[in-house]
Amino acid sequence: MALSACLVCLALLVNPLQEQGQRIQPVRSAAGMVVSQERLASGVGAAILRRGGNAIDAAVATAFALAVTLPQAGNLGGGGFLLLWHQGQRKAYALNFREMAPRRAYAEMFLGVDGDVDRQKATRSLLSSGVPGTVAGLLEAQQRFGVLSRAEVMAPAIALARGGFPVYPALAASLQQALPLLGNDPAAKQIFYRLKPNIAAVAFYQPGDIFKQPQLAATLALISQRGKAGFYRGEVAAKINELMKKGGLIDSFDLINYKAPWVEPIKGEFKGLTVLSMPPPSSGGVTLVQLLNLLEPFDLAQMGLNSAAAIHTMVEAMNLAYRDRNSELGDPDQMLIPTERLISKSYADSLRPLIRIDRHTPSSELKALTILQGNSTNTTHLSVADRHGSLVALTTTLNFAYGNGVVVPGTGFLLNNEMDDFSAKPGVANAYGLVQGERNAIAPYRRPLSSMAPTIVLNAAGNPWLATGSPGGSRIITTVLQVLLNRILHGLNLASAVLASRVHSQLWPDQILMEEGISPDTQKIIEIMGHKLVLSAAMGSANSIELLPNGGSLGIADPRRPEAAAAPERP
């Protein structure tokens, strides 16, 4: 009895305040969870779960809500990828709703009379828009796997657009910053700013102002009533077609014939876990699995989280994987992609000797050099779990913030500028100093290569465990990689795994982008190893979910985006 009492006293002395072991904790739910980049949209998804909707219903409802509340990235006029683990069927499904080049697209369409790439054409014109895929993809997923009606799933987004919502500080600041872009388009200017009578000046929306979008509400209502035909046919399609006559290439034929195909997910194994992600034209799954294969034999846990040795090892693997990403990947509908070779353990074994333990290998020494294109920089990712154990990882994009800045008149939605994700001039640096390969050249009906990487991890027993993904352009893949390594190898909980400082390297430029939080001493050691360091802005928004073994879920909204939120399903 005396010994037991002493042990109790000792336990109380060790942690008398019952403090948690890690500095940040995820949100807990007894049932499902929705995590997205905007609070109201996350709440929409959680409400759908409470009404009996499944993970697909909630993901689709959240995505449509983001088209209203996150106009800089959420969208009807863009595209993306969806990954589903269907717990009832014990099977994974992947949906490709990436934008597609119009049938009249051609390889030299962004070249000026001098033969150089015209960046205005490639990013800010009607030519820069690919055929939108978001509406087709969301409707396809909900029709096949949802349990609620389309009207139930879309009603919250319609209500948010029609009745409005309070402008949050990040949106107010974003719209002010975007005035030079959105102010050049009359339809966009009318929607996103308050026009002052009889003068050209505008008034900005302030935090707390109610932002209503009646035209977008009407478009969403048409989609709710008529499904895919409400967007790709009829009056919305006619308005897109009419606008494109002013300098674009998309026509009614492109819209009517757009399809969002189901594809086989990329599958890898890491430390006894199964990693599922997207196949090409997303480069995310192939490159992520290749990175995990390269790193698996290294004892990163022993090296320590964000130690000089761990960062060096990750960066050397990143450069090898991105070398292949840049030269080998494209649209599998139009070319043979060596997917199985790239994700094989044996191929990683053959590359690993190129990783020197104590010294950086300059990019110039690696063969098959190509420089990564800077794609999909304004993207948004959401993760959903339902009470049955199904998971959804969904990433959508407009490419740049607010796409090309053009609203289709009378519809309320912005167009993407994803055509810039193609190689405008293969082998020649673009305005950002980035060179792209022939496999990603512009061609009719081709889908541009993407870095989006919605990812689901199964545990050693084959049960669903994690769902994650991120925006961030070329940094998406390395963001997802580090979230997984932090959780699987370094012993961090889900919240800490997402919060930890990130690094990124992509072969060219030959440098490491590094978030704040890496110690100066570590940075000096890395520089001694031959690396160039560049301090980076915050990378990505890895909104993630973890299923608990005895039911329920954990969620973490990446704090790098101030309006991101994890919304638990509540009774």
Coordinates of C-alpha atoms in Angstrom, one line a residue:
M1 CA 0.0 0.0 0.0
A2 CA 2.8 2.4 0.9
L3 CA 4.6 1.7 -2.4
S4 CA 1.4 2.3 -4.4
A5 CA 0.9 5.6 -2.6
C6 CA 4.5 6.7 -3.3
L7 CA 4.0 5.9 -7.0
V8 CA 0.8 8.0 -7.1
C9 CA 2.7 10.9 -5.4
L10 CA 5.6 10.6 -7.9
A11 CA 3.2 10.7 -10.8
L12 CA 1.6 13.9 -9.5
L13 CA 4.9 15.5 -9.0
V14 CA 6.0 14.7 -12.5
N15 CA 3.0 16.4 -14.1
P16 CA 0.9 18.1 -11.4
L17 CA -0.9 20.3 -14.0
Q18 CA -1.7 17.4 -16.3
E19 CA -0.1 19.2 -19.2
Q20 CA -0.1 17.7 -22.7
G21 CA 3.1 16.3 -24.1
Q22 CA 3.0 18.3 -27.3
R23 CA 2.4 22.0 -27.7
I24 CA -0.6 21.8 -30.0
Q25 CA -3.5 19.4 -30.1
P26 CA -5.9 18.4 -32.9
V27 CA -9.7 18.9 -32.8
R28 CA -11.4 15.7 -31.6
S29 CA -14.8 14.3 -32.8
A30 CA -16.7 11.3 -31.6
A31 CA -17.8 10.8 -35.2
G32 CA -16.9 12.5 -38.5
M33 CA -14.8 15.6 -39.3
V34 CA -14.4 18.2 -42.0
V35 CA -11.3 20.3 -42.4
S36 CA -11.0 23.0 -45.1
Q37 CA -9.4 26.4 -45.7
E38 CA -12.4 28.4 -44.7
R39 CA -14.5 28.2 -41.5
L40 CA -18.0 28.5 -42.9
A41 CA -17.3 25.9 -45.6
S42 CA -16.0 23.5 -43.0
G43 CA -19.2 24.1 -41.0
V44 CA -21.3 23.3 -44.1
G45 CA -19.6 19.9 -44.5
A46 CA -20.0 19.1 -40.8
A47 CA -23.7 19.9 -41.0
I48 CA -24.1 17.6 -44.0
L49 CA -22.6 14.8 -41.9
R50 CA -25.0 15.5 -39.1
R51 CA -27.9 15.2 -41.6
G52 CA -26.8 11.7 -42.5
G53 CA -24.6 12.5 -45.4
N54 CA -21.4 10.5 -46.0
A55 CA -17.9 11.7 -46.7
I56 CA -18.6 12.4 -50.4
D57 CA -21.7 14.4 -49.6
A58 CA -19.8 16.5 -47.1
A59 CA -16.8 16.9 -49.3
V60 CA -18.9 18.1 -52.3
A61 CA -21.0 20.4 -50.1
T62 CA -17.8 21.9 -48.7
A63 CA -16.3 22.4 -52.1
F64 CA -19.3 24.2 -53.5
A65 CA -19.4 26.3 -50.3
L66 CA -15.7 27.2 -50.9
A67 CA -16.7 28.4 -54.4
V68 CA -18.6 31.1 -52.5
T69 CA -16.6 31.9 -49.4
L70 CA -13.0 31.4 -50.8
P71 CA -13.2 33.1 -54.2
Q72 CA -9.4 33.3 -54.6
A73 CA -9.1 29.5 -54.8
G74 CA -12.5 27.8 -54.3
N75 CA -14.2 27.6 -57.6
L76 CA -16.7 26.5 -60.3
G77 CA -14.3 27.6 -63.1
G78 CA -11.3 25.5 -62.2
G79 CA -10.5 21.8 -61.7
G80 CA -8.9 19.3 -59.4
F81 CA -8.6 15.7 -58.1
L82 CA -10.5 13.7 -55.5
L83 CA -9.4 10.6 -53.6
L84 CA -11.9 8.4 -51.8
W85 CA -11.5 5.5 -49.4
H86 CA -14.9 3.8 -49.3
Q87 CA -15.0 1.9 -46.1
G88 CA -18.1 -0.1 -46.9
Q89 CA -16.4 -1.5 -50.1
R90 CA -12.9 -1.5 -48.6
K91 CA -11.7 0.1 -51.8
A92 CA -10.0 3.3 -53.0
Y93 CA -11.3 5.5 -55.9
A94 CA -9.6 8.4 -57.6
L95 CA -11.4 11.0 -59.7
N96 CA -9.6 13.2 -62.3
F97 CA -11.5 16.5 -63.0
R98 CA -8.4 18.4 -64.1
E99 CA -9.0 21.2 -66.6
M100 CA -8.5 20.3 -70.3
A101 CA -7.0 22.2 -73.2
P102 CA -9.8 23.2 -75.7
R103 CA -9.9 21.4 -79.0
R104 CA -8.5 24.4 -80.8
A105 CA -5.5 24.8 -78.6
Y106 CA -2.1 24.6 -80.2
A107 CA 1.5 24.3 -79.0
E108 CA 2.6 27.9 -79.9
M109 CA -0.5 29.7 -78.7
F110 CA 1.3 31.8 -76.1
L111 CA 4.3 32.8 -78.2
G112 CA 4.6 36.4 -79.3
V113 CA 5.8 37.6 -82.7
D114 CA 9.4 37.5 -81.4
G115 CA 9.0 33.8 -80.5
D116 CA 9.1 34.4 -76.8
V117 CA 6.4 33.5 -74.3
D118 CA 3.8 36.3 -73.8
R119 CA 3.2 36.0 -70.0
Q120 CA 0.1 38.2 -70.2
K121 CA -1.5 35.8 -72.8
A122 CA -0.4 32.8 -70.8
T123 CA -1.8 33.9 -67.4
R124 CA -4.2 36.8 -67.7
S125 CA -6.1 36.4 -71.0
L126 CA -9.1 34.3 -72.1
L127 CA -6.6 32.0 -73.9
S128 CA -5.2 31.1 -70.5
S129 CA -8.4 29.2 -69.4
G130 CA -8.7 25.5 -69.8
V131 CA -12.2 23.8 -70.0
P132 CA -13.4 23.8 -66.3
G133 CA -13.7 20.5 -64.6
T134 CA -14.8 21.3 -61.0
V135 CA -18.6 21.1 -61.6
A136 CA -18.4 17.9 -63.6
G137 CA -16.1 16.3 -60.9
L138 CA -18.1 17.2 -57.9
L139 CA -21.4 16.1 -59.5
E140 CA -19.8 12.8 -60.7
A141 CA -18.6 12.0 -57.2
Q142 CA -21.8 12.9 -55.5
Q143 CA -24.0 11.0 -58.0
R144 CA -21.9 7.9 -57.7
F145 CA -21.3 7.7 -54.0
G146 CA -23.4 10.3 -52.2
V147 CA -26.5 9.3 -50.2
L148 CA -28.2 12.7 -50.0
S149 CA -29.8 14.4 -53.0
R150 CA -27.9 16.9 -55.1
A151 CA -30.3 19.6 -53.9
E152 CA -29.6 18.9 -50.2
V153 CA -25.8 19.0 -50.8
M154 CA -25.8 22.2 -52.8
A155 CA -28.4 24.1 -50.8
P156 CA -25.9 25.6 -48.2
A157 CA -23.7 27.1 -50.9
I158 CA -26.7 28.6 -52.7
A159 CA -27.8 30.1 -49.4
L160 CA -24.3 31.6 -48.7
A161 CA -24.2 33.1 -52.1
R162 CA -27.7 34.5 -52.0
G163 CA -27.9 35.7 -48.4
G164 CA -24.3 36.6 -48.1
F165 CA -21.7 36.0 -45.4
P166 CA -19.5 38.3 -43.2
V167 CA -16.3 39.2 -45.0
Y168 CA -13.4 37.8 -42.9
P169 CA -10.1 39.8 -42.6
A170 CA -8.1 37.6 -44.9
L171 CA -10.7 37.9 -47.7
A172 CA -10.9 41.7 -47.3
A173 CA -7.1 41.9 -47.5
S174 CA -7.0 39.6 -50.5
L175 CA -9.5 41.6 -52.4
Q176 CA -7.6 44.8 -51.8
Q177 CA -4.4 43.2 -53.1
A178 CA -6.2 41.8 -56.1
L179 CA -7.7 45.1 -57.3
P180 CA -5.1 45.5 -60.1
L181 CA -6.3 42.2 -61.5
L182 CA -10.0 42.1 -60.8
G183 CA -10.5 45.8 -61.4
N184 CA -9.5 45.3 -65.0
D185 CA -12.6 43.1 -65.7
P186 CA -15.9 44.8 -65.5
A187 CA -17.8 41.8 -64.4
A188 CA -15.3 40.9 -61.6
K189 CA -15.1 44.5 -60.5
Q190 CA -18.9 44.7 -60.1
I191 CA -18.9 41.6 -57.9
F192 CA -15.9 42.0 -55.7
Y193 CA -16.0 45.7 -55.0
R194 CA -18.5 48.4 -54.2
L195 CA -18.7 50.8 -57.1
K196 CA -19.1 54.5 -56.3
P197 CA -21.8 56.2 -58.4
N198 CA -20.6 58.2 -61.4
I199 CA -16.9 57.8 -60.7
A200 CA -14.3 55.1 -61.5
A201 CA -13.2 54.6 -57.9
V202 CA -14.3 51.6 -55.8
A203 CA -14.8 51.0 -52.1
F204 CA -13.4 47.9 -50.6
Y205 CA -15.3 45.4 -48.5
Q206 CA -14.3 45.6 -44.9
P207 CA -14.2 42.8 -42.3
G208 CA -17.7 42.2 -41.1
D209 CA -19.4 43.6 -44.2
I210 CA -22.0 41.2 -45.7
F211 CA -20.9 39.9 -49.1
K212 CA -23.7 38.7 -51.4
Q213 CA -23.2 37.1 -54.8
P214 CA -26.7 36.8 -56.5
Q215 CA -25.3 35.8 -59.9
L216 CA -23.3 33.0 -58.4
A217 CA -26.3 31.9 -56.4
A218 CA -28.3 31.7 -59.7
T219 CA -25.6 29.6 -61.3
L220 CA -25.4 27.2 -58.4
A221 CA -29.2 26.9 -58.4
L222 CA -29.1 25.9 -62.1
I223 CA -26.5 23.3 -61.4
S224 CA -28.6 22.0 -58.4
Q225 CA -31.7 21.8 -60.6
R226 CA -30.2 20.4 -63.8
G227 CA -26.9 18.8 -62.8
K228 CA -24.0 18.8 -65.2
A229 CA -26.3 20.3 -67.9
G230 CA -26.8 23.3 -65.7
F231 CA -23.2 24.3 -66.3
Y232 CA -22.0 22.6 -69.5
R233 CA -25.1 23.2 -71.5
G234 CA -27.9 25.9 -71.5
E235 CA -27.5 29.5 -70.5
V236 CA -24.3 29.2 -68.5
A237 CA -22.5 27.4 -71.3
A238 CA -23.9 30.0 -73.7
K239 CA -22.4 32.8 -71.6
I240 CA -19.0 31.1 -71.5
N241 CA -19.2 30.6 -75.3
E242 CA -20.1 34.2 -75.9
L243 CA -17.3 35.5 -73.7
M244 CA -14.7 33.3 -75.5
K245 CA -15.6 34.9 -78.8
K246 CA -13.7 37.9 -77.5
G247 CA -10.3 36.1 -77.6
G248 CA -10.6 32.6 -76.0
L249 CA -10.8 29.1 -77.4
I250 CA -13.3 27.3 -75.3
D251 CA -16.6 26.6 -77.2
S252 CA -19.8 24.8 -76.7
F253 CA -18.3 21.6 -78.1
D254 CA -15.6 21.6 -75.5
L255 CA -18.0 22.1 -72.7
I256 CA -20.5 19.5 -73.8
N257 CA -17.8 16.9 -74.2
Y258 CA -15.9 17.5 -71.0
K259 CA -15.6 14.3 -68.8
A260 CA -14.2 13.6 -65.4
P261 CA -12.9 10.1 -65.4
W262 CA -12.4 7.7 -62.6
V263 CA -8.8 6.4 -62.5
E264 CA -6.7 3.9 -60.6
P265 CA -5.1 5.5 -57.5
I266 CA -1.3 5.4 -57.1
K267 CA -0.4 2.9 -54.4
G268 CA 2.8 2.7 -52.4
E269 CA 4.1 1.0 -49.2
F270 CA 6.0 2.8 -46.5
K271 CA 7.0 1.3 -43.2
G272 CA 4.2 -1.2 -43.4
L273 CA 1.6 1.4 -44.3
T274 CA -0.3 1.8 -47.6
V275 CA -0.1 5.2 -49.2
L276 CA -2.8 6.1 -51.8
S277 CA -2.6 9.2 -54.0
M278 CA -3.4 10.6 -57.4
P279 CA -2.0 9.3 -60.7
P280 CA -1.0 11.5 -63.7
P281 CA -1.8 14.1 -64.9
S282 CA -1.2 14.8 -61.3
S283 CA 2.5 14.3 -60.5
G284 CA 1.6 14.2 -56.8
G285 CA 1.1 10.5 -56.2
V286 CA 4.1 9.3 -58.3
T287 CA 6.5 11.8 -56.9
L288 CA 5.3 11.3 -53.3
V289 CA 5.7 7.5 -53.5
Q290 CA 9.1 7.8 -55.1
L291 CA 10.2 10.1 -52.3
L292 CA 9.0 7.7 -49.6
N293 CA 10.7 4.8 -51.4
L294 CA 14.0 6.8 -51.5
L295 CA 13.8 7.8 -47.9
E296 CA 12.5 4.6 -46.3
P297 CA 16.0 3.0 -45.5
F298 CA 17.3 6.2 -43.9
D299 CA 16.9 6.5 -40.1
L300 CA 15.3 9.9 -40.2
A301 CA 13.8 9.4 -36.7
Q302 CA 17.3 8.9 -35.3
M303 CA 18.6 12.0 -37.2
G304 CA 15.9 14.1 -35.6
L305 CA 13.0 16.3 -36.8
N306 CA 14.4 19.1 -38.9
S307 CA 18.0 18.4 -38.0
A308 CA 20.7 19.3 -40.6
A309 CA 21.1 15.6 -41.5
A310 CA 17.4 15.0 -41.9
I311 CA 16.9 18.1 -44.0
H312 CA 19.9 17.3 -46.2
T313 CA 18.7 13.8 -46.8
M314 CA 15.2 14.9 -47.7
V315 CA 16.4 17.6 -50.0
E316 CA 18.7 15.2 -51.9
A317 CA 15.8 12.8 -52.4
M318 CA 13.5 15.7 -53.4
N319 CA 15.9 16.7 -56.2
L320 CA 16.1 13.2 -57.6
A321 CA 12.3 12.7 -57.5
Y322 CA 11.6 16.1 -59.1
R323 CA 14.1 15.4 -61.8
D324 CA 11.9 12.5 -62.9
R325 CA 8.7 14.4 -62.2
N326 CA 9.8 17.1 -64.7
S327 CA 11.0 14.9 -67.5
E328 CA 8.8 11.8 -67.3
L329 CA 5.3 12.8 -66.4
G330 CA 2.4 14.2 -68.5
D331 CA -1.2 13.3 -69.5
P332 CA -1.5 9.5 -69.7
D333 CA -4.4 9.8 -72.1
Q334 CA -2.0 11.1 -74.7
M335 CA 1.3 9.4 -74.0
L336 CA 2.9 6.5 -72.2
I337 CA 4.0 7.3 -68.7
P338 CA 6.5 5.0 -66.9
T339 CA 4.4 5.0 -63.7
E340 CA 5.2 1.5 -62.5
R341 CA 8.9 2.0 -62.9
L342 CA 8.9 5.4 -61.1
I343 CA 7.1 4.1 -58.0
S344 CA 8.9 0.8 -57.8
K345 CA 11.2 0.0 -54.8
S346 CA 13.9 -1.3 -57.2
Y347 CA 14.0 2.0 -59.1
A348 CA 14.4 3.9 -55.8
D349 CA 17.2 1.4 -54.8
S350 CA 19.0 2.3 -58.1
L351 CA 18.8 6.0 -57.4
R352 CA 19.6 6.1 -53.7
P353 CA 23.4 5.8 -54.1
L354 CA 23.3 9.2 -55.7
I355 CA 22.4 10.6 -52.2
R356 CA 25.7 11.6 -50.5
I357 CA 25.4 11.5 -46.8
D358 CA 27.5 14.6 -46.0
R359 CA 27.5 16.7 -49.2
H360 CA 25.0 18.3 -51.5
T361 CA 25.0 17.1 -55.1
P362 CA 24.7 20.2 -57.3
S363 CA 21.8 20.1 -59.7
S364 CA 24.2 20.6 -62.6
E365 CA 25.7 17.2 -61.8
L366 CA 22.4 15.3 -62.2
K367 CA 21.3 14.1 -65.6
A368 CA 18.1 14.7 -67.5
L369 CA 17.8 18.2 -66.1
T370 CA 14.5 20.0 -66.4
I371 CA 13.2 22.9 -64.3
L372 CA 9.8 22.5 -62.7
Q373 CA 7.0 24.7 -63.8
G374 CA 5.3 26.8 -61.1
N375 CA 1.8 25.4 -61.3
S376 CA -1.3 25.7 -59.2
T377 CA -0.1 28.2 -56.7
N378 CA -3.6 29.2 -55.5
T379 CA -5.3 25.9 -54.7
T380 CA -7.3 24.7 -51.8
H381 CA -7.4 21.3 -50.1
L382 CA -10.1 19.8 -47.8
S383 CA -10.2 16.4 -46.0
V384 CA -13.4 14.7 -44.7
A385 CA -14.1 11.6 -42.5
D386 CA -17.5 10.2 -41.9
R387 CA -18.7 8.1 -38.9
H388 CA -18.5 4.9 -41.0
G389 CA -14.7 5.3 -41.6
S390 CA -14.7 6.6 -45.2
L391 CA -12.2 9.3 -46.0
V392 CA -12.1 11.9 -48.8
A393 CA -9.1 14.0 -49.8
L394 CA -10.0 16.7 -52.3
T395 CA -7.9 19.4 -53.9
T396 CA -9.1 22.0 -56.4
T397 CA -7.5 25.0 -58.0
L398 CA -7.8 28.1 -60.2
N399 CA -4.0 28.2 -60.6
F400 CA -3.2 31.9 -59.7
A401 CA -5.2 33.7 -57.0
Y402 CA -8.6 34.5 -58.7
G403 CA -7.4 32.6 -61.8
N404 CA -7.1 34.9 -64.8
G405 CA -9.2 37.5 -63.1
V406 CA -12.1 37.2 -65.5
V407 CA -15.7 36.5 -64.5
V408 CA -18.1 35.1 -67.0
P409 CA -20.7 37.9 -67.3
G410 CA -23.9 37.0 -65.6
T411 CA -22.7 33.9 -63.9
G412 CA -20.7 35.1 -60.9
F413 CA -17.7 32.7 -61.2
L414 CA -14.1 33.3 -62.2
L415 CA -12.2 31.4 -64.9
N416 CA -9.0 29.5 -64.3
N417 CA -5.6 30.2 -66.0
E418 CA -4.5 26.6 -65.9
M419 CA -3.3 26.6 -69.5
D420 CA -0.2 28.3 -68.1
D421 CA 0.6 24.9 -66.4
F422 CA 1.5 23.6 -69.9
S423 CA 4.9 24.1 -71.4
A424 CA 4.4 27.3 -73.4
K425 CA 7.8 26.8 -75.0
P426 CA 9.5 23.5 -74.0
G427 CA 13.1 23.9 -73.1
V428 CA 13.1 27.7 -72.7
A429 CA 12.8 29.5 -69.4
N430 CA 9.6 31.3 -68.8
A431 CA 9.2 34.6 -66.9
Y432 CA 10.0 32.9 -63.6
G433 CA 13.1 31.2 -65.0
L434 CA 11.4 27.8 -65.1
V435 CA 11.9 25.4 -68.0
Q436 CA 9.3 22.7 -68.9
G437 CA 9.4 19.5 -70.9
E438 CA 7.9 18.3 -74.2
R439 CA 5.7 15.8 -72.4
N440 CA 3.7 18.7 -71.0
A441 CA 3.5 20.7 -74.2
I442 CA 0.1 22.3 -75.2
A443 CA -2.1 20.0 -77.3
P444 CA -5.9 19.7 -77.9
Y445 CA -7.8 17.8 -75.2
R446 CA -4.6 17.4 -73.1
R447 CA -4.7 18.0 -69.3
P448 CA -1.8 20.0 -67.9
L449 CA 0.6 18.4 -65.4
S450 CA -0.3 19.2 -61.8
S451 CA 1.4 18.9 -58.4
M452 CA -1.9 18.3 -56.5
A453 CA -1.5 15.4 -54.2
P454 CA -4.7 14.4 -52.2
T455 CA -3.5 11.5 -50.1
I456 CA -4.9 8.8 -47.9
V457 CA -2.9 6.4 -45.7
L458 CA -4.1 3.0 -44.5
N459 CA -2.6 1.5 -41.4
A460 CA -0.7 -1.9 -41.2
A461 CA -4.1 -3.7 -40.9
G462 CA -5.3 -2.1 -44.1
N463 CA -7.8 0.2 -42.3
P464 CA -8.1 3.9 -43.1
W465 CA -6.0 6.2 -41.0
L466 CA -5.0 9.6 -42.5
A467 CA -6.2 12.0 -45.1
T468 CA -4.2 15.0 -46.1
G469 CA -3.2 17.2 -49.0
S470 CA -2.3 20.9 -49.6
P471 CA -2.2 23.8 -51.9
G472 CA 1.2 25.3 -52.8
G473 CA 2.1 24.7 -56.4
S474 CA 5.4 22.7 -56.7
R475 CA 5.6 22.6 -52.9
I476 CA 2.4 20.5 -52.5
I477 CA 4.2 17.2 -52.8
T478 CA 7.0 18.1 -50.3
T479 CA 4.4 19.5 -47.9
V480 CA 2.4 16.2 -47.9
L481 CA 5.7 14.3 -47.6
Q482 CA 6.7 16.1 -44.4
V483 CA 3.3 15.8 -42.8
L484 CA 3.5 12.0 -43.3
L485 CA 7.1 11.8 -42.1
N486 CA 6.4 13.9 -39.1
R487 CA 3.4 11.7 -38.1
I488 CA 4.8 8.3 -39.0
L489 CA 8.5 8.6 -38.1
H490 CA 9.0 11.5 -35.7
G491 CA 6.2 10.7 -33.3
L492 CA 4.3 14.0 -33.6
N493 CA 0.6 14.1 -33.2
L494 CA -1.4 15.2 -36.2
A495 CA -1.5 18.8 -35.2
S496 CA 2.2 19.0 -34.5
A497 CA 3.0 17.1 -37.7
V498 CA 1.1 19.8 -39.7
L499 CA 2.5 22.8 -37.7
A500 CA 6.2 21.8 -37.9
S501 CA 8.5 24.0 -40.1
R502 CA 8.8 22.8 -43.7
V503 CA 11.5 22.9 -46.4
H504 CA 11.3 22.4 -50.1
S505 CA 13.7 21.7 -53.0
Q506 CA 12.8 20.9 -56.6
L507 CA 16.2 20.4 -58.4
W508 CA 16.1 23.9 -60.0
P509 CA 16.6 26.5 -58.8
D510 CA 19.4 24.8 -56.9
Q511 CA 18.3 26.0 -53.4
I512 CA 16.3 25.0 -50.3
L513 CA 13.2 27.0 -49.5
M514 CA 12.9 27.1 -45.7
E515 CA 10.1 28.3 -43.5
E516 CA 10.8 30.2 -40.2
G517 CA 11.5 28.0 -37.2
I518 CA 14.7 26.1 -38.3
S519 CA 17.5 27.1 -35.9
P520 CA 20.4 29.3 -37.2
D521 CA 22.9 26.6 -36.0
T522 CA 21.1 24.0 -38.2
Q523 CA 21.1 26.4 -41.1
K524 CA 24.8 27.0 -40.9
I525 CA 25.5 23.2 -40.9
I526 CA 23.3 22.8 -44.0
E527 CA 25.2 25.6 -45.8
I528 CA 28.5 23.9 -44.9
M529 CA 27.2 20.8 -46.7
G530 CA 26.9 22.8 -49.9
H531 CA 23.3 24.0 -49.9
K532 CA 22.0 27.5 -50.6
L533 CA 19.2 28.5 -48.2
V534 CA 16.3 30.9 -49.0
L535 CA 13.9 32.0 -46.4
S536 CA 10.4 31.2 -47.6
A537 CA 6.9 32.4 -46.9
A538 CA 4.6 29.8 -45.2
M539 CA 4.2 26.7 -47.4
G540 CA 0.9 25.1 -48.1
S541 CA -2.3 24.5 -46.0
A542 CA -2.3 20.8 -45.1
N543 CA -5.8 20.4 -43.7
S544 CA -5.7 16.8 -42.4
I545 CA -7.7 14.2 -40.6
E546 CA -6.8 11.1 -38.6
L547 CA -9.2 8.3 -37.7
L548 CA -9.0 6.9 -34.2
P549 CA -8.8 3.1 -33.7
N550 CA -11.9 2.9 -31.5
G551 CA -14.0 5.3 -33.5
G552 CA -14.1 9.0 -33.9
S553 CA -11.6 11.3 -35.6
L554 CA -9.0 14.0 -35.1
G555 CA -8.7 17.1 -37.4
I556 CA -6.2 19.9 -37.8
A557 CA -6.7 23.0 -40.0
D558 CA -3.3 24.2 -41.0
P559 CA -2.7 27.5 -39.1
R560 CA -0.7 28.9 -42.1
R561 CA -4.1 30.0 -43.4
P562 CA -5.9 32.1 -40.9
E563 CA -9.5 31.2 -41.8
A564 CA -8.9 27.4 -42.1
A565 CA -11.0 25.4 -39.6
A566 CA -11.6 21.8 -38.5
A567 CA -15.4 21.2 -37.9
P568 CA -16.4 18.1 -36.0
E569 CA -19.6 16.3 -36.6
R570 CA -21.7 16.9 -33.6
P571 CA -24.9 15.2 -32.4

